[in-house]
Amino acid sequence: MAIKLAVAALILLVVLGAFIATRPDRFTIERNAQVHASPDVVFAMINDLRQFDGWSPYRFEMAPGLSKSFEGPATGQGASYTWEGGSKAGSGRMTIVESRPSERVALKLEFFKPFAATNQTVFTLAPVEGGTRVSWRMEGENTLMGKAFSLVMNMDTMLGKDFEKGLANLDAAARSGTQAASQSAQVGTATPASAL
């Protein structure tokens, strides 16, 4: 009886492994939203990784022992942001690999912990009436672990919600920055009382 159970379990594992192997080798997740600010304002926020925590859905401030570091230029191609945050935030690095003003920012996204993976993330900007249409796209290789995980969790739904939240945060941050700049300009151009 024990031999039959062992054989059945082995057959089940082989069938499951074969099914997992048929899952797609690559994945793509993309979300789009309108941000109520000009492409140059939105580009400046994405192209500066030091501003990432101001709108990202992945805020790790509460992760115990979180450390962050920035390397390379302040903005644009070659700028990188590395984080180490234990079990809650894991560890990884983002590096800007392409930067086209007011049009596109592409990043190499490397995860070191809790699992190793390298993905490409691209932000594409297009001017529209009332602001900027922002596309946030991530693609990468579907590892064996990723394929197995996709059997129980829809990655597009899970990460797509994060992208939607991040784009909403980006819109709020851009609006806030635009309003502050507008108010500052109004104060600067106001007629001084002494001139009246």
CSV table of N, CA and C in Angstrom, one decimal, residues 62-164:
chain,number,residue,atom,x,y,z
A,62,MET,N,8.3,51.6,7.3
A,62,MET,CA,8.1,50.9,8.6
A,62,MET,C,8.9,49.6,8.7
A,63,ALA,N,9.6,49.2,7.6
A,63,ALA,CA,10.3,48.0,7.6
A,63,ALA,C,11.5,48.1,8.6
A,64,PRO,N,11.6,47.2,9.6
A,64,PRO,CA,12.7,47.3,10.6
A,64,PRO,C,14.0,47.1,9.9
A,65,GLY,N,14.9,48.0,10.2
A,65,GLY,CA,16.3,47.9,9.7
A,65,GLY,C,16.4,48.3,8.3
A,66,LEU,N,15.5,49.0,7.7
A,66,LEU,CA,15.6,49.5,6.3
A,66,LEU,C,16.7,50.4,6.1
A,67,SER,N,17.5,50.1,5.0
A,67,SER,CA,18.5,51.0,4.6
A,67,SER,C,18.4,51.3,3.1
A,68,LYS,N,18.7,52.5,2.7
A,68,LYS,CA,18.6,52.9,1.3
A,68,LYS,C,19.9,53.6,0.9
A,69,SER,N,20.3,53.5,-0.3
A,69,SER,CA,21.5,54.2,-0.8
A,69,SER,C,21.3,54.6,-2.3
A,70,PHE,N,21.9,55.7,-2.7
A,70,PHE,CA,21.8,56.2,-4.0
A,70,PHE,C,23.2,56.2,-4.6
A,71,GLU,N,23.3,55.8,-5.8
A,71,GLU,CA,24.7,55.9,-6.5
A,71,GLU,C,24.5,56.5,-7.9
A,72,GLY,N,25.6,56.9,-8.5
A,72,GLY,CA,25.6,57.5,-9.8
A,72,GLY,C,25.1,58.9,-9.8
A,73,PRO,N,24.7,59.4,-11.0
A,73,PRO,CA,24.3,60.7,-11.1
A,73,PRO,C,23.0,60.9,-10.3
A,74,ALA,N,22.6,62.2,-10.0
A,74,ALA,CA,21.4,62.5,-9.3
A,74,ALA,C,20.2,62.1,-10.0
A,75,THR,N,20.2,62.3,-11.3
A,75,THR,CA,19.0,61.9,-12.2
A,75,THR,C,19.5,61.3,-13.4
A,76,GLY,N,18.6,60.6,-14.1
A,76,GLY,CA,18.9,60.1,-15.5
A,76,GLY,C,19.6,58.8,-15.5
A,77,GLN,N,20.1,58.5,-16.7
A,77,GLN,CA,20.8,57.2,-17.0
A,77,GLN,C,22.0,57.0,-16.0
A,78,GLY,N,22.0,55.9,-15.4
A,78,GLY,CA,23.1,55.5,-14.5
A,78,GLY,C,22.8,55.8,-13.0
A,79,ALA,N,21.7,56.5,-12.7
A,79,ALA,CA,21.3,56.7,-11.4
A,79,ALA,C,20.7,55.4,-10.8
A,80,SER,N,21.1,55.1,-9.6
A,80,SER,CA,20.5,53.8,-9.0
A,80,SER,C,20.1,54.0,-7.5
A,81,TYR,N,19.2,53.2,-7.1
A,81,TYR,CA,18.6,53.2,-5.8
A,81,TYR,C,18.7,51.8,-5.3
A,82,THR,N,19.4,51.6,-4.2
A,82,THR,CA,19.5,50.2,-3.6
A,82,THR,C,18.8,50.2,-2.2
A,83,TRP,N,18.1,49.2,-2.0
A,83,TRP,CA,17.4,49.1,-0.6
A,83,TRP,C,17.7,47.7,0.0
A,84,GLU,N,17.7,47.7,1.3
A,84,GLU,CA,17.8,46.5,2.1
A,84,GLU,C,16.9,46.6,3.3
A,85,GLY,N,15.8,45.7,3.3
A,85,GLY,CA,14.8,45.9,4.3
A,85,GLY,C,14.4,44.6,5.0
A,86,GLY,N,15.2,43.6,5.1
A,86,GLY,CA,14.8,42.4,5.8
A,86,GLY,C,13.6,41.7,5.1
A,87,SER,N,12.9,41.0,5.9
A,87,SER,CA,11.8,40.1,5.4
A,87,SER,C,10.6,40.9,4.8
A,88,LYS,N,10.4,42.1,5.3
A,88,LYS,CA,9.2,42.9,4.8
A,88,LYS,C,9.5,43.5,3.4
A,89,ALA,N,10.7,44.1,3.2
A,89,ALA,CA,11.0,44.8,2.0
A,89,ALA,C,11.9,44.1,1.1
A,90,GLY,N,12.6,43.0,1.6
A,90,GLY,CA,13.6,42.3,0.8
A,90,GLY,C,14.7,43.2,0.5
A,91,SER,N,15.4,42.9,-0.6
A,91,SER,CA,16.5,43.8,-1.0
A,91,SER,C,16.6,43.8,-2.5
A,92,GLY,N,17.1,44.9,-3.1
A,92,GLY,CA,17.2,45.0,-4.5
A,92,GLY,C,17.8,46.3,-4.9
A,93,ARG,N,17.7,46.5,-6.2
A,93,ARG,CA,18.3,47.8,-6.8
A,93,ARG,C,17.5,48.2,-8.1
A,94,MET,N,17.3,49.4,-8.2
A,94,MET,CA,16.7,50.0,-9.4
A,94,MET,C,17.8,50.9,-10.1
A,95,THR,N,18.0,50.7,-11.4
A,95,THR,CA,19.0,51.5,-12.1
A,95,THR,C,18.3,52.1,-13.4
A,96,ILE,N,18.4,53.4,-13.6
A,96,ILE,CA,17.9,54.0,-14.8
A,96,ILE,C,18.8,53.6,-16.0
A,97,VAL,N,18.3,53.0,-17.0
A,97,VAL,CA,19.1,52.6,-18.1
A,97,VAL,C,18.8,53.4,-19.4
A,98,GLU,N,17.7,54.1,-19.3
A,98,GLU,CA,17.3,55.0,-20.5
A,98,GLU,C,16.5,56.1,-19.9
A,99,SER,N,16.8,57.3,-20.4
A,99,SER,CA,16.1,58.5,-20.0
A,99,SER,C,15.9,59.5,-21.1
A,100,ARG,N,14.7,59.6,-21.6
A,100,ARG,CA,14.4,60.5,-22.7
A,100,ARG,C,13.4,61.6,-22.1
A,101,PRO,N,13.9,62.8,-22.0
A,101,PRO,CA,13.2,63.9,-21.4
A,101,PRO,C,11.7,64.0,-21.8
A,102,SER,N,10.8,64.0,-20.8
A,102,SER,CA,9.4,64.2,-21.0
A,102,SER,C,8.7,63.0,-21.9
A,103,GLU,N,9.5,61.9,-22.1
A,103,GLU,CA,8.9,60.8,-22.9
A,103,GLU,C,9.0,59.5,-22.3
A,104,ARG,N,10.2,59.1,-21.7
A,104,ARG,CA,10.4,57.7,-21.3
A,104,ARG,C,11.5,57.6,-20.3
A,105,VAL,N,11.3,56.7,-19.3
A,105,VAL,CA,12.3,56.3,-18.3
A,105,VAL,C,12.2,54.8,-18.2
A,106,ALA,N,13.4,54.2,-18.5
A,106,ALA,CA,13.4,52.7,-18.4
A,106,ALA,C,14.4,52.3,-17.3
A,107,LEU,N,14.0,51.3,-16.5
A,107,LEU,CA,14.8,50.9,-15.4
A,107,LEU,C,15.1,49.4,-15.4
A,108,LYS,N,16.3,49.1,-14.9
A,108,LYS,CA,16.6,47.7,-14.7
A,108,LYS,C,16.3,47.5,-13.2
A,109,LEU,N,15.4,46.5,-12.9
A,109,LEU,CA,14.9,46.3,-11.6
A,109,LEU,C,15.4,44.9,-11.1
A,110,GLU,N,16.3,44.9,-10.1
A,110,GLU,CA,16.9,43.7,-9.7
A,110,GLU,C,16.4,43.4,-8.2
A,111,PHE,N,16.0,42.2,-8.0
A,111,PHE,CA,15.6,41.7,-6.7
A,111,PHE,C,16.7,40.7,-6.2
A,112,PHE,N,17.1,40.9,-5.0
A,112,PHE,CA,18.1,40.0,-4.5
A,112,PHE,C,17.5,39.0,-3.4
A,113,LYS,N,16.6,39.6,-2.6
A,113,LYS,CA,15.9,38.8,-1.6
A,113,LYS,C,14.5,39.3,-1.5
A,114,PRO,N,13.5,38.5,-1.2
A,114,PRO,CA,13.6,37.1,-0.8
A,114,PRO,C,13.9,36.1,-2.0
A,115,PHE,N,13.8,36.6,-3.2
A,115,PHE,CA,14.1,35.7,-4.3
A,115,PHE,C,14.9,36.6,-5.4
A,116,ALA,N,15.7,35.9,-6.2
A,116,ALA,CA,16.4,36.7,-7.2
A,116,ALA,C,15.6,36.8,-8.5
A,117,ALA,N,15.6,38.0,-9.0
A,117,ALA,CA,14.9,38.2,-10.3
A,117,ALA,C,15.4,39.5,-10.9
A,118,THR,N,15.4,39.6,-12.2
A,118,THR,CA,15.7,40.8,-12.9
A,118,THR,C,14.6,41.1,-13.9
A,119,ASN,N,14.0,42.3,-13.8
A,119,ASN,CA,12.9,42.7,-14.7
A,119,ASN,C,13.2,44.1,-15.3
A,120,GLN,N,12.5,44.4,-16.3
A,120,GLN,CA,12.6,45.7,-16.9
A,120,GLN,C,11.3,46.5,-16.6
A,121,THR,N,11.5,47.7,-16.2
A,121,THR,CA,10.3,48.6,-15.9
A,121,THR,C,10.4,49.8,-16.8
A,122,VAL,N,9.3,50.2,-17.5
A,122,VAL,CA,9.4,51.3,-18.4
A,122,VAL,C,8.2,52.2,-18.1
A,123,PHE,N,8.5,53.5,-18.0
A,123,PHE,CA,7.5,54.5,-17.8
A,123,PHE,C,7.4,55.3,-19.2
A,124,THR,N,6.3,55.4,-19.8
A,124,THR,CA,6.2,56.1,-21.1
A,124,THR,C,5.2,57.2,-20.8
A,125,LEU,N,5.6,58.4,-21.3
A,125,LEU,CA,4.8,59.6,-21.1
A,125,LEU,C,4.3,60.2,-22.4
A,126,ALA,N,3.0,60.6,-22.4
A,126,ALA,CA,2.5,61.2,-23.6
A,126,ALA,C,1.6,62.4,-23.2
A,127,PRO,N,1.8,63.6,-23.8
A,127,PRO,CA,0.9,64.7,-23.5
A,127,PRO,C,-0.5,64.5,-23.9
A,128,VAL,N,-1.4,64.8,-23.0
A,128,VAL,CA,-2.9,64.8,-23.3
A,128,VAL,C,-3.5,66.0,-22.8
A,129,GLU,N,-4.7,66.3,-23.2
A,129,GLU,CA,-5.4,67.5,-22.6
A,129,GLU,C,-5.5,67.3,-21.1
A,130,GLY,N,-5.1,68.3,-20.4
A,130,GLY,CA,-5.2,68.3,-19.0
A,130,GLY,C,-4.0,67.6,-18.2
A,131,GLY,N,-3.0,67.2,-19.0
A,131,GLY,CA,-1.9,66.6,-18.3
A,131,GLY,C,-1.1,65.6,-19.1
A,132,THR,N,-0.8,64.4,-18.6
A,132,THR,CA,0.1,63.4,-19.2
A,132,THR,C,-0.5,62.0,-19.0
A,133,ARG,N,-0.5,61.3,-20.1
A,133,ARG,CA,-0.9,59.9,-20.0
A,133,ARG,C,0.4,59.1,-19.7
A,134,VAL,N,0.4,58.4,-18.5
A,134,VAL,CA,1.5,57.7,-18.1
A,134,VAL,C,1.3,56.2,-18.2
A,135,SER,N,2.2,55.5,-18.8
A,135,SER,CA,2.1,54.0,-18.9
A,135,SER,C,3.2,53.4,-18.0
A,136,TRP,N,2.9,52.5,-17.1
A,136,TRP,CA,3.8,51.9,-16.2
A,136,TRP,C,3.8,50.4,-16.6
A,137,ARG,N,4.9,49.9,-17.2
A,137,ARG,CA,5.0,48.5,-17.7
A,137,ARG,C,6.2,47.8,-17.1
A,138,MET,N,6.0,46.6,-16.7
A,138,MET,CA,7.1,45.8,-16.2
A,138,MET,C,7.0,44.4,-16.9
A,139,GLU,N,8.2,44.0,-17.3
A,139,GLU,CA,8.2,42.6,-18.0
A,139,GLU,C,9.5,41.9,-17.5
A,140,GLY,N,9.4,40.6,-17.6
A,140,GLY,CA,10.6,39.8,-17.2
A,140,GLY,C,10.4,38.4,-17.4
A,141,GLU,N,11.3,37.6,-17.0
A,141,GLU,CA,11.3,36.1,-17.2
A,141,GLU,C,10.5,35.5,-16.1
A,142,ASN,N,9.6,34.6,-16.5
A,142,ASN,CA,8.9,33.8,-15.5
A,142,ASN,C,9.7,32.6,-15.1
A,143,THR,N,10.3,32.7,-13.9
A,143,THR,CA,11.1,31.6,-13.4
A,143,THR,C,10.2,30.4,-13.0
A,144,LEU,N,10.8,29.3,-12.7
A,144,LEU,CA,10.0,28.1,-12.3
A,144,LEU,C,9.1,28.5,-11.0
A,145,MET,N,9.7,29.3,-10.1
A,145,MET,CA,9.0,29.7,-8.9
A,145,MET,C,7.8,30.6,-9.3
A,146,GLY,N,8.1,31.5,-10.2
A,146,GLY,CA,7.0,32.4,-10.7
A,146,GLY,C,5.9,31.6,-11.4
A,147,LYS,N,6.3,30.6,-12.2
A,147,LYS,CA,5.3,29.8,-12.9
A,147,LYS,C,4.4,29.1,-11.9
A,148,ALA,N,5.0,28.5,-10.8
A,148,ALA,CA,4.3,27.8,-9.8
A,148,ALA,C,3.4,28.7,-9.0
A,149,PHE,N,3.9,29.9,-8.7
A,149,PHE,CA,3.1,30.9,-8.0
A,149,PHE,C,1.9,31.3,-8.8
A,150,SER,N,2.0,31.4,-10.1
A,150,SER,CA,0.9,31.8,-10.9
A,150,SER,C,-0.3,30.9,-10.9
A,151,LEU,N,0.0,29.7,-10.5
A,151,LEU,CA,-1.1,28.7,-10.4
A,151,LEU,C,-2.1,29.1,-9.3
A,152,VAL,N,-1.6,29.8,-8.2
A,152,VAL,CA,-2.5,30.1,-7.1
A,152,VAL,C,-2.7,31.6,-7.0
A,153,MET,N,-2.0,32.4,-7.7
A,153,MET,CA,-2.1,33.9,-7.6
A,153,MET,C,-1.9,34.5,-8.9
A,154,ASN,N,-2.8,35.4,-9.3
A,154,ASN,CA,-2.8,36.2,-10.5
A,154,ASN,C,-1.8,37.3,-10.4
A,155,MET,N,-0.6,37.2,-10.9
A,155,MET,CA,0.4,38.3,-10.8
A,155,MET,C,-0.1,39.6,-11.4
A,156,ASP,N,-0.8,39.6,-12.5
A,156,ASP,CA,-1.3,40.8,-13.1
A,156,ASP,C,-2.2,41.5,-12.2
A,157,THR,N,-3.1,40.8,-11.6
A,157,THR,CA,-4.1,41.4,-10.7
A,157,THR,C,-3.3,42.0,-9.4
A,158,MET,N,-2.4,41.2,-8.9
A,158,MET,CA,-1.8,41.6,-7.6
A,158,MET,C,-0.9,42.8,-7.9
A,159,LEU,N,0.0,42.7,-8.8
A,159,LEU,CA,0.9,43.8,-9.1
A,159,LEU,C,0.2,45.0,-9.8
A,160,GLY,N,-0.8,44.6,-10.6
A,160,GLY,CA,-1.5,45.7,-11.3
A,160,GLY,C,-2.2,46.6,-10.3
A,161,LYS,N,-2.6,46.1,-9.2
A,161,LYS,CA,-3.2,47.0,-8.1
A,161,LYS,C,-2.2,47.9,-7.6
A,162,ASP,N,-0.9,47.4,-7.4
A,162,ASP,CA,0.2,48.3,-6.9
A,162,ASP,C,0.5,49.4,-7.9
A,163,PHE,N,0.5,49.0,-9.2
A,163,PHE,CA,0.8,50.0,-10.3
A,163,PHE,C,-0.3,51.1,-10.3
A,164,GLU,N,-1.6,50.6,-10.1
A,164,GLU,CA,-2.7,51.6,-10.1
A,164,GLU,C,-2.5,52.6,-8.9
